[in-house]
Amino acid sequence: MRHHVLFVDDEEEILKTLNREFRTRAFDASFATSGADGLKILQEKPAHIIIADMRMPEMDGVEFLGKTKEICPYAIRIVLSGYADMDMIMKVINEHSIWKYIAKPWNGSDLQFTVRDALELVDSRIDKKELLQNISNKNRELETALQYTKELNLQIVETNSRLETVVQQRTQQLHEALKRLSILDKIKNDFISLLSHELRTPLNGVFGISELIIDAINKTPDIALYCELYSKSKTRILNLLDDAFLLADIEVAEGKFPSNKIDFKEIVHAAITDVSEHAKIRDIRIAKPDNEMGHIAADEQLMRKAMCSLLKTAINVCPNNGVVILSCKSTANGLELDAITSGLTLSDKTISHFFEVLANRETLTPQGDWGLDPVLTHRIFSLFNGSVRIANMQPAGICISASLPVVAG
């Protein structure tokens, strides 16, 4: 049987993206830019899976999905939404039998896995319906003939066993879907004040227009200063967005990042080079350890990002013209890297919530606010069975410690 999947979104670019996502597909696909067009398609060709945007003009996702239940009562419905209105989302899920909610922007692989799981569920529902119909027919035959045989009893037992297996599998899938929904909801709460799925488009417009204006104006000393401030602000905004999306990927795909054997000393030295410009702004020197540190099992790019975030955090709390001292030692559980600065201490409240998103937004450092570097450091080290902590030093200073298990050299 050839499955039919209907995609509905008022943005043609989204539909083009979805078409590209599934350019190699084992199902028939239809695309509609409005709820009304989607209903016309369903009248002509009922769909097994309906994927619709929540917010659309004229007929929103709530009304559209409600109408689809009359045409395709057994279709699997999936909601796409770039908005964080969880009350509306839960209303749609409860009232219109929504199987899954996917936040924009989506991860391409996760979306393909979701559609694959939905197609498997369609087949399972068909199998289950056929099995139930078979049981019903057999029961009618038994009531008519009043003749129960051992063979039929065995068939009923086997059928019930198959149904139980299907129910158990679908129950497990439901638990996993609820877990993913919980993760997405947590991400939404953490990043509601930082980004939305439509943030990059207006930003690109603002940056593009600003750079055209900058190229066209006379560069007086004051204007040159403003241009430099603009460039720094642009870089910071884009870096913050990249960090936020990386955190979202880690939350959703935790445990799926590959681990390779890498030299931790090379990672540390590479990260020092990466943050050198950041340290140079306030004449901060990084004293790097030269001793061997051993090998770890991790994703090289992620671990390099984690070390950069750790070093930037240390630089942010270091006084001007200061030194960030790095030292590495072997422990019973692996290795421990310490980044030590002097001059600044933190409150107990700040330390207790230091690695939580937005927890330190009201605490400033000599470099400004913290950004997402502490959170990235903690999340990435945790991915690879490591840990990171921060503590005040005596008489005044801060020590950021990161621990990781080592692998045989």
Short mmCIF file of C-alpha atoms in Angstrom, two decimals:
data_model
loop_
_atom_site.label_atom_id
_atom_site.label_comp_id
_atom_site.label_asym_id
_atom_site.label_seq_id
_atom_site.Cartn_x
_atom_site.Cartn_y
_atom_site.Cartn_z
CA MET A 1 0.00 0.00 0.00
CA ARG A 2 1.33 3.46 -0.96
CA HIS A 3 0.98 5.92 1.92
CA HIS A 4 -0.15 9.53 1.43
CA VAL A 5 1.34 12.36 3.51
CA LEU A 6 -0.12 15.90 3.41
CA PHE A 7 2.06 18.91 4.42
CA VAL A 8 0.23 22.22 5.13
CA ASP A 9 2.03 25.53 5.84
CA ASP A 10 1.22 29.07 4.71
CA GLU A 11 4.93 29.71 4.00
CA GLU A 12 5.96 28.32 0.61
CA GLU A 13 9.62 28.28 1.68
CA ILE A 14 8.73 25.90 4.50
CA LEU A 15 6.94 23.60 2.04
CA LYS A 16 9.93 23.72 -0.30
CA THR A 17 12.18 22.81 2.63
CA LEU A 18 9.91 19.90 3.55
CA ASN A 19 9.90 18.73 -0.08
CA ARG A 20 13.70 18.77 -0.06
CA GLU A 21 13.80 16.96 3.29
CA PHE A 22 11.82 14.08 1.76
CA ARG A 23 13.08 14.22 -1.83
CA THR A 24 13.78 10.47 -1.62
CA ARG A 25 10.58 9.10 -0.15
CA ALA A 26 8.59 5.89 -0.17
CA PHE A 27 5.23 7.67 0.05
CA ASP A 28 3.04 10.05 -1.95
CA ALA A 29 3.31 13.67 -0.76
CA SER A 30 0.95 16.61 -1.22
CA PHE A 31 1.60 20.23 -0.26
CA ALA A 32 -0.91 22.99 0.55
CA THR A 33 -0.37 26.63 1.51
CA SER A 34 -3.67 26.98 3.38
CA GLY A 35 -6.14 24.96 5.38
CA ALA A 36 -8.78 25.32 2.65
CA ASP A 37 -6.43 23.91 0.00
CA GLY A 38 -5.47 21.10 2.35
CA LEU A 39 -9.14 20.11 2.82
CA LYS A 40 -9.66 20.06 -0.97
CA ILE A 41 -6.72 17.67 -1.35
CA LEU A 42 -8.09 15.40 1.40
CA GLN A 43 -11.52 15.31 -0.27
CA GLU A 44 -9.89 13.93 -3.41
CA LYS A 45 -7.25 11.77 -1.75
CA PRO A 46 -7.44 10.97 2.00
CA ALA A 47 -4.11 11.10 3.80
CA HIS A 48 -2.57 8.67 6.25
CA ILE A 49 -0.43 11.41 7.86
CA ILE A 50 -1.24 15.15 8.11
CA ILE A 51 1.55 17.57 9.08
CA ALA A 52 0.26 21.13 9.60
CA ASP A 53 1.52 24.48 10.86
CA MET A 54 -0.23 25.79 14.01
CA ARG A 55 -0.52 29.44 12.94
CA MET A 56 -1.98 30.12 9.45
CA PRO A 57 -4.12 33.00 8.16
CA GLU A 58 -7.86 32.59 7.48
CA MET A 59 -7.98 29.01 8.81
CA ASP A 60 -5.46 28.29 11.58
CA GLY A 61 -4.07 24.88 12.43
CA VAL A 62 -6.66 24.29 15.19
CA GLU A 63 -9.64 24.74 12.86
CA PHE A 64 -7.97 22.86 10.00
CA LEU A 65 -7.06 19.81 12.09
CA GLY A 66 -10.56 19.73 13.53
CA LYS A 67 -12.04 19.55 10.03
CA THR A 68 -9.60 16.83 8.97
CA LYS A 69 -11.05 14.50 11.64
CA GLU A 70 -14.32 14.47 9.68
CA ILE A 71 -12.58 13.54 6.42
CA CYS A 72 -9.73 11.35 7.69
CA PRO A 73 -10.69 10.21 11.21
CA TYR A 74 -7.87 7.64 11.41
CA ALA A 75 -5.09 9.84 10.04
CA ILE A 76 -2.04 10.55 12.20
CA ARG A 77 -1.85 14.31 12.86
CA ILE A 78 1.43 16.13 13.54
CA VAL A 79 1.71 19.83 14.48
CA LEU A 80 4.55 22.12 13.37
CA SER A 81 4.90 25.36 15.30
CA GLY A 82 7.48 28.05 15.79
CA TYR A 83 5.49 29.65 18.62
CA ALA A 84 5.78 28.88 22.30
CA ASP A 85 2.05 29.00 23.16
CA MET A 86 1.94 25.72 25.09
CA ASP A 87 -1.67 26.27 26.21
CA MET A 88 -2.77 26.39 22.58
CA ILE A 89 -0.56 23.41 21.68
CA MET A 90 -1.96 21.27 24.52
CA LYS A 91 -5.51 22.27 23.52
CA VAL A 92 -4.90 21.07 19.96
CA ILE A 93 -3.26 17.86 21.18
CA ASN A 94 -6.14 17.04 23.53
CA GLU A 95 -9.06 18.05 21.28
CA HIS A 96 -7.83 16.89 17.89
CA SER A 97 -5.93 13.65 18.62
CA ILE A 98 -2.52 15.10 17.77
CA TRP A 99 0.14 12.37 17.78
CA LYS A 100 3.17 14.62 18.03
CA TYR A 101 4.24 18.27 18.30
CA ILE A 102 7.42 19.39 16.48
CA ALA A 103 8.96 22.79 17.19
CA LYS A 104 10.35 25.02 14.44
CA PRO A 105 13.14 25.10 13.45
CA TRP A 106 13.23 21.29 13.35
CA ASN A 107 16.15 18.93 13.10
CA GLY A 108 16.03 17.29 9.65
CA SER A 109 17.02 13.82 10.85
CA ASP A 110 14.55 13.94 13.76
CA LEU A 111 11.73 14.98 11.40
CA GLN A 112 12.51 12.11 9.01
CA PHE A 113 12.59 9.64 11.92
CA THR A 114 9.25 11.04 13.13
CA VAL A 115 7.59 10.53 9.74
CA ARG A 116 9.10 7.04 9.51
CA ASP A 117 7.69 6.17 12.95
CA ALA A 118 4.31 7.57 11.93
CA LEU A 119 4.28 5.41 8.78
CA GLU A 120 5.09 2.36 10.88
CA LEU A 121 2.25 3.30 13.22
CA VAL A 122 -0.12 3.54 10.22
CA ASP A 123 0.85 0.01 9.20
CA SER A 124 0.42 -1.19 12.77
CA ARG A 125 -3.05 0.36 12.97
CA ILE A 126 -4.03 -1.36 9.74
CA ASP A 127 -2.65 -4.66 11.04
CA LYS A 128 -4.48 -4.16 14.32
CA LYS A 129 -7.74 -3.35 12.53
CA GLU A 130 -7.41 -6.45 10.39
CA LEU A 131 -6.63 -8.55 13.44
CA LEU A 132 -9.64 -7.17 15.32
CA GLN A 133 -11.85 -7.78 12.30
CA ASN A 134 -10.56 -11.33 12.08
CA ILE A 135 -11.37 -11.92 15.76
CA SER A 136 -14.85 -10.49 15.25
CA ASN A 137 -15.49 -12.77 12.28
CA LYS A 138 -14.28 -15.81 14.17
CA ASN A 139 -16.51 -14.97 17.13
CA ARG A 140 -19.55 -14.70 14.85
CA GLU A 141 -18.70 -18.08 13.34
CA LEU A 142 -18.40 -19.54 16.83
CA GLU A 143 -21.75 -18.04 17.93
CA THR A 144 -23.46 -19.40 14.81
CA ALA A 145 -21.96 -22.87 14.76
CA LEU A 146 -21.55 -23.30 18.55
CA GLN A 147 -18.39 -25.15 17.70
CA TYR A 148 -15.17 -24.28 19.42
CA THR A 149 -12.13 -26.18 18.29
CA LYS A 150 -8.70 -26.45 19.73
CA GLU A 151 -7.19 -25.00 16.57
CA LEU A 152 -9.39 -21.89 16.78
CA ASN A 153 -8.57 -21.44 20.46
CA LEU A 154 -4.86 -21.55 19.65
CA GLN A 155 -5.38 -18.98 16.91
CA ILE A 156 -7.19 -16.65 19.33
CA VAL A 157 -4.37 -17.02 21.86
CA GLU A 158 -1.77 -16.26 19.17
CA THR A 159 -3.79 -13.28 17.94
CA ASN A 160 -4.09 -11.89 21.47
CA SER A 161 -0.37 -12.34 21.93
CA ARG A 162 0.32 -10.38 18.74
CA LEU A 163 -2.07 -7.65 19.86
CA GLU A 164 -0.37 -7.46 23.25
CA THR A 165 3.02 -7.09 21.56
CA VAL A 166 1.71 -4.31 19.32
CA VAL A 167 0.13 -2.52 22.28
CA GLN A 168 3.36 -2.76 24.29
CA GLN A 169 5.40 -1.39 21.40
CA ARG A 170 3.01 1.51 20.81
CA THR A 171 2.88 2.26 24.54
CA GLN A 172 6.67 2.49 24.59
CA GLN A 173 6.59 4.79 21.57
CA LEU A 174 4.03 6.98 23.33
CA HIS A 175 6.29 7.25 26.39
CA GLU A 176 9.22 8.22 24.16
CA ALA A 177 7.08 10.79 22.34
CA LEU A 178 5.99 12.33 25.65
CA LYS A 179 9.64 12.42 26.76
CA ARG A 180 10.63 14.26 23.57
CA LEU A 181 7.74 16.69 24.06
CA SER A 182 8.96 17.33 27.61
CA ILE A 183 12.49 18.03 26.31
CA LEU A 184 11.17 20.44 23.69
CA ASP A 185 9.07 22.20 26.31
CA LYS A 186 12.13 22.61 28.54
CA ILE A 187 14.11 24.07 25.64
CA LYS A 188 11.27 26.48 24.97
CA ASN A 189 11.24 27.68 28.57
CA ASP A 190 15.03 28.10 28.64
CA PHE A 191 15.33 30.03 25.41
CA ILE A 192 12.03 31.92 25.19
CA SER A 193 13.81 35.23 25.81
CA LEU A 194 16.76 34.51 23.50
CA LEU A 195 15.46 33.35 20.15
CA SER A 196 12.56 32.27 17.97
CA HIS A 197 12.47 30.46 14.70
CA GLU A 198 11.98 33.72 12.77
CA LEU A 199 14.84 35.64 14.42
CA ARG A 200 17.54 35.05 11.82
CA THR A 201 15.59 36.45 8.87
CA PRO A 202 15.02 39.97 10.29
CA LEU A 203 18.53 39.98 11.73
CA ASN A 204 20.02 39.26 8.32
CA GLY A 205 17.97 42.11 6.93
CA VAL A 206 19.12 44.50 9.65
CA PHE A 207 22.77 43.48 9.26
CA GLY A 208 22.65 43.70 5.48
CA ILE A 209 21.10 47.17 5.43
CA SER A 210 23.43 48.37 8.18
CA GLU A 211 26.52 47.25 6.27
CA LEU A 212 25.29 48.96 3.09
CA ILE A 213 24.86 52.19 5.09
CA ILE A 214 28.29 51.79 6.69
CA ASP A 215 29.94 51.32 3.28
CA ALA A 216 28.23 54.45 1.95
CA ILE A 217 29.02 56.94 4.74
CA ASN A 218 32.13 59.00 5.41
CA LYS A 219 34.29 57.31 8.09
CA THR A 220 34.96 60.06 10.63
CA PRO A 221 36.66 58.98 13.90
CA ASP A 222 33.30 58.93 15.70
CA ILE A 223 31.62 56.97 12.89
CA ALA A 224 34.53 54.51 12.80
CA LEU A 225 34.02 53.89 16.53
CA TYR A 226 30.32 53.26 15.97
CA CYS A 227 31.15 50.87 13.11
CA GLU A 228 33.48 48.92 15.39
CA LEU A 229 30.76 48.69 18.06
CA TYR A 230 28.30 47.51 15.41
CA SER A 231 30.70 44.80 14.21
CA LYS A 232 31.27 43.54 17.76
CA SER A 233 27.54 43.51 18.49
CA LYS A 234 26.79 41.63 15.27
CA THR A 235 29.42 39.01 16.07
CA ARG A 236 28.09 38.58 19.61
CA ILE A 237 24.48 38.16 18.44
CA LEU A 238 25.40 35.54 15.83
CA ASN A 239 27.63 33.66 18.29
CA LEU A 240 24.83 33.70 20.87
CA LEU A 241 22.39 32.24 18.33
CA ASP A 242 24.89 29.53 17.35
CA ASP A 243 25.41 28.63 21.02
CA ALA A 244 21.67 28.53 21.65
CA PHE A 245 21.02 26.20 18.70
CA LEU A 246 23.92 23.99 19.77
CA LEU A 247 22.38 23.70 23.24
CA ALA A 248 19.06 22.78 21.66
CA ASP A 249 20.73 20.04 19.59
CA ILE A 250 22.42 18.67 22.71
CA GLU A 251 19.13 18.57 24.63
CA VAL A 252 17.23 16.81 21.85
CA ALA A 253 19.97 14.44 20.63
CA GLU A 254 21.73 13.73 23.92
CA GLY A 255 23.66 10.45 23.72
CA LYS A 256 23.80 10.46 19.90
CA PHE A 257 27.06 12.34 19.44
CA PRO A 258 29.97 10.14 18.32
CA SER A 259 32.95 9.52 20.62
CA ASN A 260 36.46 9.15 19.29
CA LYS A 261 39.78 8.77 21.04
CA ILE A 262 41.42 12.22 21.15
CA ASP A 263 44.45 13.79 22.82
CA PHE A 264 43.09 16.15 25.48
CA LYS A 265 46.27 18.25 25.49
CA GLU A 266 45.74 19.07 21.81
CA ILE A 267 42.15 20.10 22.54
CA VAL A 268 43.29 22.43 25.37
CA HIS A 269 46.02 24.06 23.26
CA ALA A 270 43.67 24.51 20.29
CA ALA A 271 41.05 26.13 22.53
CA ILE A 272 43.67 28.54 23.93
CA THR A 273 44.42 29.64 20.36
CA ASP A 274 40.70 30.02 19.61
CA VAL A 275 40.10 32.40 22.56
CA SER A 276 43.34 34.38 22.21
CA GLU A 277 41.57 37.39 20.66
CA HIS A 278 38.96 37.33 23.41
CA ALA A 279 41.75 37.41 26.03
CA LYS A 280 43.71 40.08 24.18
CA ILE A 281 40.89 42.62 24.52
CA ARG A 282 41.72 43.05 28.23
CA ASP A 283 45.41 42.00 28.10
CA ILE A 284 44.78 38.69 29.83
CA ARG A 285 47.41 35.98 29.53
CA ILE A 286 46.63 32.25 29.63
CA ALA A 287 49.31 30.11 31.28
CA LYS A 288 48.90 26.71 29.64
CA PRO A 289 50.08 23.39 31.08
CA ASP A 290 52.73 21.50 29.10
CA ASN A 291 52.47 18.14 30.85
CA GLU A 292 50.82 15.17 29.13
CA MET A 293 47.10 14.89 29.88
CA GLY A 294 46.11 11.58 28.34
CA HIS A 295 43.40 10.60 25.87
CA ILE A 296 39.65 10.95 26.25
CA ALA A 297 36.64 9.57 24.38
CA ALA A 298 34.57 12.45 22.98
CA ASP A 299 33.50 14.34 19.88
CA GLU A 300 36.50 16.51 18.98
CA GLN A 301 34.59 19.58 17.79
CA LEU A 302 32.18 19.55 20.72
CA MET A 303 34.97 19.13 23.26
CA ARG A 304 36.95 21.96 21.66
CA LYS A 305 33.83 24.13 21.93
CA ALA A 306 33.44 23.14 25.58
CA MET A 307 37.07 24.10 26.34
CA CYS A 308 36.65 27.43 24.52
CA SER A 309 33.54 28.16 26.60
CA LEU A 310 35.37 27.21 29.81
CA LEU A 311 38.33 29.47 28.96
CA LYS A 312 36.06 32.38 27.96
CA THR A 313 34.24 32.04 31.29
CA ALA A 314 37.58 32.15 33.12
CA ILE A 315 38.66 35.18 31.06
CA ASN A 316 35.39 36.96 31.84
CA VAL A 317 36.01 36.74 35.59
CA CYS A 318 39.71 37.63 35.37
CA PRO A 319 40.81 41.22 36.16
CA ASN A 320 42.35 43.34 33.41
CA ASN A 321 46.02 42.49 32.77
CA GLY A 322 45.53 39.30 34.78
CA VAL A 323 46.47 35.68 34.24
CA VAL A 324 44.35 32.55 33.82
CA ILE A 325 46.46 29.70 35.16
CA LEU A 326 45.70 26.25 33.74
CA SER A 327 46.84 23.08 35.46
CA CYS A 328 46.04 19.44 34.76
CA LYS A 329 46.48 16.43 37.03
CA SER A 330 45.59 12.75 37.08
CA THR A 331 42.89 11.56 39.48
CA ALA A 332 41.46 8.21 40.48
CA ASN A 333 38.61 8.73 37.99
CA GLY A 334 40.62 10.19 35.10
CA LEU A 335 41.96 13.74 34.75
CA GLU A 336 41.09 17.14 36.16
CA LEU A 337 41.78 20.52 34.54
CA ASP A 338 41.71 23.66 36.72
CA ALA A 339 41.41 27.23 35.42
CA ILE A 340 42.36 29.62 38.24
CA THR A 341 41.97 33.41 38.35
CA SER A 342 42.49 35.94 41.14
CA GLY A 343 40.64 39.07 42.19
CA LEU A 344 36.94 38.23 41.84
CA THR A 345 34.64 36.04 43.93
CA LEU A 346 31.00 35.06 43.41
CA SER A 347 28.06 34.84 45.78
CA ASP A 348 26.91 31.43 47.02
CA LYS A 349 23.63 31.91 45.13
CA THR A 350 25.45 32.59 41.85
CA ILE A 351 27.67 29.54 42.30
CA SER A 352 24.75 27.23 43.12
CA HIS A 353 22.99 28.11 39.83
CA PHE A 354 26.06 28.93 37.76
CA PHE A 355 25.52 26.33 35.01
CA GLU A 356 21.80 26.95 34.51
CA VAL A 357 20.48 28.86 31.49
CA LEU A 358 19.84 32.53 32.32
CA ALA A 359 20.54 31.95 36.02
CA ASN A 360 23.34 34.55 36.05
CA ARG A 361 21.83 37.11 33.73
CA GLU A 362 21.86 39.77 36.50
CA THR A 363 25.50 39.11 37.49
CA LEU A 364 28.05 41.06 35.46
CA THR A 365 31.77 40.41 34.99
CA PRO A 366 34.59 42.72 33.86
CA GLN A 367 33.88 41.45 30.33
CA GLY A 368 30.10 41.97 30.55
CA ASP A 369 27.41 39.33 30.99
CA TRP A 370 28.10 35.58 31.06
CA GLY A 371 26.35 34.58 27.85
CA LEU A 372 25.84 30.83 27.34
CA ASP A 373 29.45 29.76 27.90
CA PRO A 374 28.96 28.27 31.42
CA VAL A 375 25.94 26.28 30.24
CA LEU A 376 27.70 24.98 27.12
CA THR A 377 30.69 23.91 29.18
CA HIS A 378 28.54 21.95 31.62
CA ARG A 379 26.29 20.32 28.99
CA ILE A 380 29.11 19.16 26.71
CA PHE A 381 31.29 17.75 29.51
CA SER A 382 28.23 15.91 30.85
CA LEU A 383 27.63 14.38 27.40
CA PHE A 384 30.93 12.51 27.67
CA ASN A 385 30.64 11.39 31.31
CA GLY A 386 32.53 14.40 32.61
CA SER A 387 31.68 17.17 35.05
CA VAL A 388 32.48 20.82 35.65
CA ARG A 389 32.22 22.91 38.82
CA ILE A 390 33.14 26.38 40.07
CA ALA A 391 34.31 27.53 43.49
CA ASN A 392 35.71 30.64 45.16
CA MET A 393 39.41 30.67 46.10
CA GLN A 394 41.00 32.25 49.16
CA PRO A 395 41.64 35.11 49.71
CA ALA A 396 40.05 36.20 46.40
CA GLY A 397 39.73 34.32 43.17
CA ILE A 398 37.81 31.67 41.27
CA CYS A 399 38.64 28.10 40.21
CA ILE A 400 36.75 26.36 37.41
CA SER A 401 37.42 22.61 37.47
CA ALA A 402 36.57 20.15 34.69
CA SER A 403 36.88 16.36 35.07
CA LEU A 404 36.84 13.65 32.40
CA PRO A 405 37.50 9.90 32.30
CA VAL A 406 40.57 8.86 30.30
CA VAL A 407 41.00 5.97 27.90
CA ALA A 408 44.02 3.74 27.48
CA GLY A 409 46.79 5.57 25.66
#
